[in-house]
Every structure is written in C-alpha cells, then in structure tokens.
C-alpha cells in the first residue's frame, strides 16, 4: 500500500521568476579629429539603429543627424587636429538608445560645460530665424530630438555630451504628422 500525503496551504502565492535585466550593448569608437571620418560614423549610426533597435526609419535618420552634430562640435570646438574624439552607443534593448560623445579639450574654440549650457539656453530662447547659419544644431536638432541631454566637463579637460532617447515616447503613438515642425504636410 502506498500513502500519498498532500499538504495544502491556503492563500500562498508562488513567486514567478522574473528575468534578469538585459545588460545594455555598448559600442565604443575612437576617431581621429578629421571630418573625413564623419560619413562612416553617419553610415554606422544608421545601420546600428536599424539593426539593433526598434526605432523607426525616421528616427534612425534623426539619430544620424544627432551623432553628426555632436561629433562635428567635438571636432570643431573641442579637439585639435592631431587628437581624437570618443563616441559611445549604448542600446538598452526595448527601452532606449544613449549616445555619448567626448572630446579632450585641446581645440582652439574649447568651451566649458557651463558655457555650452548657457549658449544652449540662450539659443533655445530664440526663434530659428534669429539663429543664423551657426548655432542651430545643438538647440534645434540634438535638444529637440532627444529626451535627455547632459553636458559635463570630463577628466580629460574637454566636454562630454550624453543624449538619450526612450523607445516608448508618447510621440511615437501619434497618428499623422502631429505638431512636429520637421514634418511638412502637402494637401493636394
């Protein structure tokens, strides 16, 4: 004879196994401060956003512009001709993309993080028609197309700019052109 015992405990819930958070994928690129390499970084950015994230094609092109602007600023203002800049892409799967660009502060037009933030605030208060040819990129491209923008002085004497864009942004849920000033709607 076999005895089977069953012990029932009322109102006990079994905890479900929660998957561990996925470690973000980080790609680090160090480039000589030469505009020649920018086309390769633009191509890499577009390919990386398309293949490693769930951002739309439109956002892939926007990130391409953001990276281009950040790198060009680091080359022009923060680095001498014989120096390097560092670009880091951090993909938080199903959550966000983070882009970090650092220079070494060896450029002839180097500013501190406080000076860049002050200039950004000043330019943000202006209408785009008042900005002229220069000074629009950080204000009208980088700041407008990212959810987080941090500008800090780094240990090398230069500046690090970190931007982050979350995948689950309420603007992605819009149907139609919305109020985005970068969209042109032709009614024919």
Short mmCIF file of C-alpha atoms in Angstrom, two decimals:
data_model
loop_
_atom_site.label_atom_id
_atom_site.label_comp_id
_atom_site.label_asym_id
_atom_site.label_seq_id
_atom_site.Cartn_x
_atom_site.Cartn_y
_atom_site.Cartn_z
CA UNK A 1 0.00 0.00 0.00
CA UNK A 2 1.28 3.45 -0.96
CA UNK A 3 0.38 6.51 1.03
CA UNK A 4 0.35 9.88 -0.64
CA UNK A 5 0.33 12.98 1.50
CA UNK A 6 -0.86 16.33 0.28
CA UNK A 7 -0.24 19.40 2.34
CA UNK A 8 -2.36 22.33 1.16
CA UNK A 9 -1.55 25.76 2.49
CA UNK A 10 -4.30 28.29 1.72
CA UNK A 11 -3.54 31.76 0.28
CA UNK A 12 0.08 31.09 -0.58
CA UNK A 13 1.24 32.58 -3.85
CA UNK A 14 4.16 31.20 -5.75
CA UNK A 15 6.51 33.91 -6.95
CA UNK A 16 7.04 34.00 -10.66
CA UNK A 17 10.59 34.01 -11.85
CA UNK A 18 11.47 37.50 -13.03
CA UNK A 19 14.04 37.57 -15.80
CA UNK A 20 17.25 39.38 -15.01
CA UNK A 21 17.60 42.75 -16.71
CA UNK A 22 19.39 42.55 -20.02
CA UNK A 23 22.82 44.12 -19.99
CA UNK A 24 22.94 47.00 -22.47
CA UNK A 25 25.03 46.64 -25.61
CA UNK A 26 27.78 49.25 -25.72
CA UNK A 27 29.86 50.14 -28.76
CA UNK A 28 32.81 52.49 -28.37
CA UNK A 29 34.52 54.18 -31.31
CA UNK A 30 37.59 56.40 -31.10
CA UNK A 31 38.12 58.59 -34.15
CA UNK A 32 40.84 60.97 -35.26
CA UNK A 33 39.58 64.54 -35.31
CA UNK A 34 39.09 64.68 -39.03
CA UNK A 35 35.78 65.37 -40.74
CA UNK A 36 36.76 62.73 -43.32
CA UNK A 37 35.58 60.01 -40.94
CA UNK A 38 32.13 61.51 -40.37
CA UNK A 39 30.49 59.81 -43.35
CA UNK A 40 31.48 56.44 -41.87
CA UNK A 41 30.03 57.35 -38.47
CA UNK A 42 26.80 58.52 -40.10
CA UNK A 43 26.53 55.22 -42.00
CA UNK A 44 27.36 53.22 -38.87
CA UNK A 45 24.75 55.11 -36.82
CA UNK A 46 22.03 54.49 -39.39
CA UNK A 47 22.89 50.79 -39.67
CA UNK A 48 23.16 50.31 -35.90
CA UNK A 49 19.79 51.98 -35.19
CA UNK A 50 18.09 49.97 -37.96
CA UNK A 51 19.56 46.61 -36.93
CA UNK A 52 19.86 46.80 -33.14
CA UNK A 53 16.84 48.81 -32.01
CA UNK A 54 13.11 49.05 -32.60
CA UNK A 55 13.24 52.73 -33.55
CA UNK A 56 11.58 53.63 -36.84
CA UNK A 57 13.42 54.51 -40.04
CA UNK A 58 12.60 58.18 -39.43
CA UNK A 59 14.27 58.05 -36.01
CA UNK A 60 17.28 56.23 -37.46
CA UNK A 61 17.84 59.22 -39.75
CA UNK A 62 17.29 61.62 -36.86
CA UNK A 63 19.90 59.83 -34.75
CA UNK A 64 22.24 60.05 -37.71
CA UNK A 65 21.83 63.85 -37.60
CA UNK A 66 22.24 63.95 -33.81
CA UNK A 67 25.50 61.97 -33.94
CA UNK A 68 26.76 64.06 -36.84
CA UNK A 69 26.09 67.28 -34.92
CA UNK A 70 27.69 66.05 -31.68
CA UNK A 71 30.80 64.72 -33.44
CA UNK A 72 31.24 67.81 -35.60
CA UNK A 73 31.01 70.02 -32.49
CA UNK A 74 33.60 67.88 -30.70
CA UNK A 75 35.94 68.05 -33.70
CA UNK A 76 35.47 71.76 -34.39
CA UNK A 77 35.35 73.14 -30.86
CA UNK A 78 36.87 70.59 -28.52
CA UNK A 79 39.79 68.95 -30.26
CA UNK A 80 42.97 69.87 -32.06
CA UNK A 81 43.81 68.39 -35.47
CA UNK A 82 46.04 65.64 -34.06
CA UNK A 83 43.63 64.49 -31.35
CA UNK A 84 40.73 62.03 -31.09
CA UNK A 85 37.09 62.04 -30.05
CA UNK A 86 35.21 59.16 -28.47
CA UNK A 87 31.69 58.08 -29.43
CA UNK A 88 29.75 55.53 -27.40
CA UNK A 89 26.46 54.00 -28.40
CA UNK A 90 24.56 52.23 -25.61
CA UNK A 91 21.50 50.23 -26.63
CA UNK A 92 19.12 49.40 -23.78
CA UNK A 93 17.11 46.70 -25.53
CA UNK A 94 13.41 47.55 -25.85
CA UNK A 95 13.94 50.72 -23.80
CA UNK A 96 16.33 53.41 -25.07
CA UNK A 97 19.39 54.40 -27.04
CA UNK A 98 22.11 56.51 -25.46
CA UNK A 99 24.82 58.34 -27.38
CA UNK A 100 27.86 59.82 -25.63
CA UNK A 101 30.46 61.97 -27.39
CA UNK A 102 33.62 63.18 -25.63
CA UNK A 103 36.48 65.43 -26.68
CA UNK A 104 39.77 66.23 -24.94
CA UNK A 105 39.51 69.99 -24.74
CA UNK A 106 42.52 70.65 -26.97
CA UNK A 107 40.67 72.66 -29.61
CA UNK A 108 41.12 76.36 -30.26
CA UNK A 109 37.44 77.10 -29.55
CA UNK A 110 37.04 74.98 -26.41
CA UNK A 111 34.23 75.92 -24.03
CA UNK A 112 33.38 74.60 -20.58
CA UNK A 113 30.20 72.63 -19.99
CA UNK A 114 28.70 75.65 -18.21
CA UNK A 115 29.43 77.86 -21.22
CA UNK A 116 27.86 75.34 -23.61
CA UNK A 117 24.75 75.01 -21.42
CA UNK A 118 24.44 78.83 -21.25
CA UNK A 119 24.75 79.13 -25.02
CA UNK A 120 22.19 76.34 -25.46
CA UNK A 121 19.70 78.13 -23.18
CA UNK A 122 20.30 81.42 -24.99
CA UNK A 123 19.77 79.85 -28.43
CA UNK A 124 16.70 77.90 -27.27
CA UNK A 125 15.02 81.20 -26.37
CA UNK A 126 15.44 82.48 -29.93
CA UNK A 127 13.24 81.80 -32.91
CA UNK A 128 15.02 79.66 -35.51
CA UNK A 129 15.04 82.63 -37.90
CA UNK A 130 17.13 84.56 -35.37
CA UNK A 131 19.84 81.91 -35.07
CA UNK A 132 21.51 82.39 -38.43
CA UNK A 133 23.61 79.70 -40.07
CA UNK A 134 25.59 78.63 -36.99
CA UNK A 135 24.43 77.53 -33.55
CA UNK A 136 21.28 75.68 -34.56
CA UNK A 137 22.45 72.08 -34.33
CA UNK A 138 22.65 71.55 -30.59
CA UNK A 139 19.48 73.56 -30.00
CA UNK A 140 17.25 72.54 -32.89
CA UNK A 141 18.48 69.04 -33.66
CA UNK A 142 20.03 67.46 -30.58
CA UNK A 143 17.82 69.01 -27.88
CA UNK A 144 14.57 68.66 -29.86
CA UNK A 145 15.11 65.03 -30.85
CA UNK A 146 16.28 63.56 -27.54
CA UNK A 147 14.63 63.02 -24.17
CA UNK A 148 17.74 63.64 -22.07
CA UNK A 149 20.68 65.94 -22.78
CA UNK A 150 23.57 66.20 -20.31
CA UNK A 151 26.67 68.31 -20.90
CA UNK A 152 29.55 67.82 -18.46
CA UNK A 153 33.23 68.62 -18.17
CA UNK A 154 35.29 65.44 -18.36
CA UNK A 155 38.55 64.27 -16.78
CA UNK A 156 40.50 64.95 -19.99
CA UNK A 157 39.79 68.69 -19.85
CA UNK A 158 37.12 68.51 -22.52
CA UNK A 159 33.38 68.09 -22.67
CA UNK A 160 31.18 65.01 -22.70
CA UNK A 161 27.70 65.28 -24.18
CA UNK A 162 25.27 62.47 -23.36
CA UNK A 163 21.90 62.14 -25.04
CA UNK A 164 19.23 59.52 -24.51
CA UNK A 165 16.05 58.73 -26.40
CA UNK A 166 13.44 56.39 -24.99
CA UNK A 167 11.70 54.00 -27.33
CA UNK A 168 8.33 54.31 -25.59
CA UNK A 169 7.84 58.01 -26.17
CA UNK A 170 4.25 59.27 -26.44
CA UNK A 171 5.17 60.97 -29.72
CA UNK A 172 5.58 57.53 -31.33
CA UNK A 173 1.88 56.84 -30.73
CA UNK A 174 0.72 59.81 -32.79
CA UNK A 175 -1.22 59.10 -35.92
CA UNK A 176 -0.48 61.59 -38.65
CA UNK A 177 2.02 64.41 -38.68
CA UNK A 178 1.28 65.81 -35.22
CA UNK A 179 2.92 69.09 -34.34
CA UNK A 180 6.48 68.16 -35.23
CA UNK A 181 7.93 71.18 -37.09
CA UNK A 182 10.15 68.87 -39.14
CA UNK A 183 7.13 67.39 -40.93
CA UNK A 184 5.67 69.01 -43.98
CA UNK A 185 2.17 68.01 -45.00
CA UNK A 186 1.12 68.66 -48.57
CA UNK A 187 -2.61 68.73 -49.09
CA UNK A 188 -3.22 68.15 -52.81
#
